[in-house]
Structure formats: C-alpha cells, structure tokens
Amino acid sequence: MKIIVIGCTHAGTAATTQMAKLYPDAEIVVYERNDNISFLSCGIALHVGGIVKDAAQLFYANPAQLAEMGVATRMRHDVLAV
C-alpha cells in the first residue's frame, strides 16, 4: 500500500504516525511546504502567554523521527496537483 500525506503540521503528523503503526508495510511519503513538521498551532497562546517559554517546544517530531518509523519526508515541497 502507498500512502501520501500532504501537509504535516499537528494533524498530518498525528495521522502519519498512526498510519505507520497500523500499516507497517505501507510506503508512506509526507510532503510539507515548510522546513518543519508537527507544529502545535494551539500552543501559540501558551507561548504568547509565557507558559511555553521556548517556541521550539511547539514542535514534537521531526523528519528523522518519522524516518525511524519508515516514513519518507519531502520538506519544502509544494504540492500543486494530485
């Protein structure tokens, strides 16, 4: 099975990690237009409010961690058509 994930902020990362667990033999490729993944946008208010001091804490995964799960990532890649 081949799975493509377009966009990998919080929802994309959650979906990707879940699919990697459920379908370990699948070929999973993530396409993300930015240079980071797993951004917790809901945490912006916590950062602005000073509860989360370091904005880097709003990211909980990276391409290397997904690679350990067998997921390929294509960073800084715009998907213009499917």
Coordinates of C-alpha atoms in Angstrom, one line a residue:
M1 CA 0.0 0.0 0.0
K2 CA 1.2 3.5 -0.8
I3 CA 0.1 6.5 1.4
I4 CA 0.8 10.1 0.7
V5 CA 0.3 12.8 3.3
I6 CA 0.1 16.4 2.1
G7 CA 0.9 18.8 4.9
C8 CA 2.4 17.8 8.2
T9 CA 1.6 20.1 11.0
H10 CA -0.1 18.6 14.0
A11 CA -2.9 16.8 12.2
G12 CA -0.6 15.5 9.4
T13 CA 2.0 14.3 11.9
A14 CA -0.7 12.5 14.1
A15 CA -2.2 10.8 11.0
T16 CA 1.2 9.8 9.7
T17 CA 2.4 8.3 12.9
Q18 CA -0.8 6.4 13.4
M19 CA -0.8 5.0 9.8
A20 CA 2.9 4.0 10.3
K21 CA 1.8 2.0 13.3
L22 CA -1.3 0.5 11.7
Y23 CA 0.3 -0.3 8.4
P24 CA 4.0 -1.0 9.0
D25 CA 4.5 -2.4 5.4
A26 CA 3.0 0.7 3.7
E27 CA 5.1 3.1 1.8
I28 CA 4.4 6.4 3.4
V29 CA 5.6 9.7 1.9
V30 CA 4.9 13.1 3.5
Y31 CA 5.1 16.3 1.5
E32 CA 5.4 19.5 3.6
R33 CA 5.9 23.0 2.2
N34 CA 7.8 24.3 5.3
D35 CA 11.1 23.3 6.8
N36 CA 9.5 21.8 9.9
I37 CA 6.7 19.4 10.9
S38 CA 4.4 18.7 13.9
F39 CA 3.7 22.4 14.7
L40 CA 1.1 22.7 17.5
S41 CA -0.7 25.8 16.5
C42 CA -3.0 25.6 19.5
G43 CA 0.2 26.2 21.6
I44 CA 0.7 29.7 20.2
A45 CA -1.4 31.2 23.0
L46 CA 0.6 29.3 25.6
H47 CA 3.8 30.7 24.1
V48 CA 2.5 34.3 23.9
G49 CA 1.2 33.9 27.5
G50 CA 4.6 32.8 28.7
I51 CA 3.6 29.3 29.7
V52 CA 5.7 27.7 27.0
K53 CA 8.9 29.7 27.1
D54 CA 10.7 28.2 24.1
A55 CA 8.8 28.2 20.8
A56 CA 10.7 25.1 19.7
Q57 CA 8.6 23.2 22.3
L58 CA 5.6 23.7 19.9
F59 CA 7.2 21.0 17.7
Y60 CA 7.2 17.4 18.9
A61 CA 8.5 15.5 15.9
N62 CA 11.0 15.9 13.1
P63 CA 11.8 14.1 9.8
A64 CA 14.4 12.0 11.4
Q65 CA 11.9 10.6 13.9
L66 CA 9.5 9.8 11.0
A67 CA 12.3 8.1 9.1
E68 CA 12.8 5.8 12.1
M69 CA 9.2 4.7 11.5
G70 CA 9.8 4.1 7.8
V71 CA 8.2 7.4 6.6
A72 CA 9.9 9.4 3.9
T73 CA 9.6 13.2 4.1
R74 CA 9.8 15.7 1.3
M75 CA 10.4 19.1 3.0
R76 CA 9.9 22.5 1.3
H77 CA 7.8 20.9 -1.3
D78 CA 4.7 22.4 -2.7
V79 CA 2.1 20.0 -3.9
L80 CA 0.3 21.8 -6.8
A81 CA -1.7 18.9 -8.2
V82 CA -2.7 15.4 -7.2

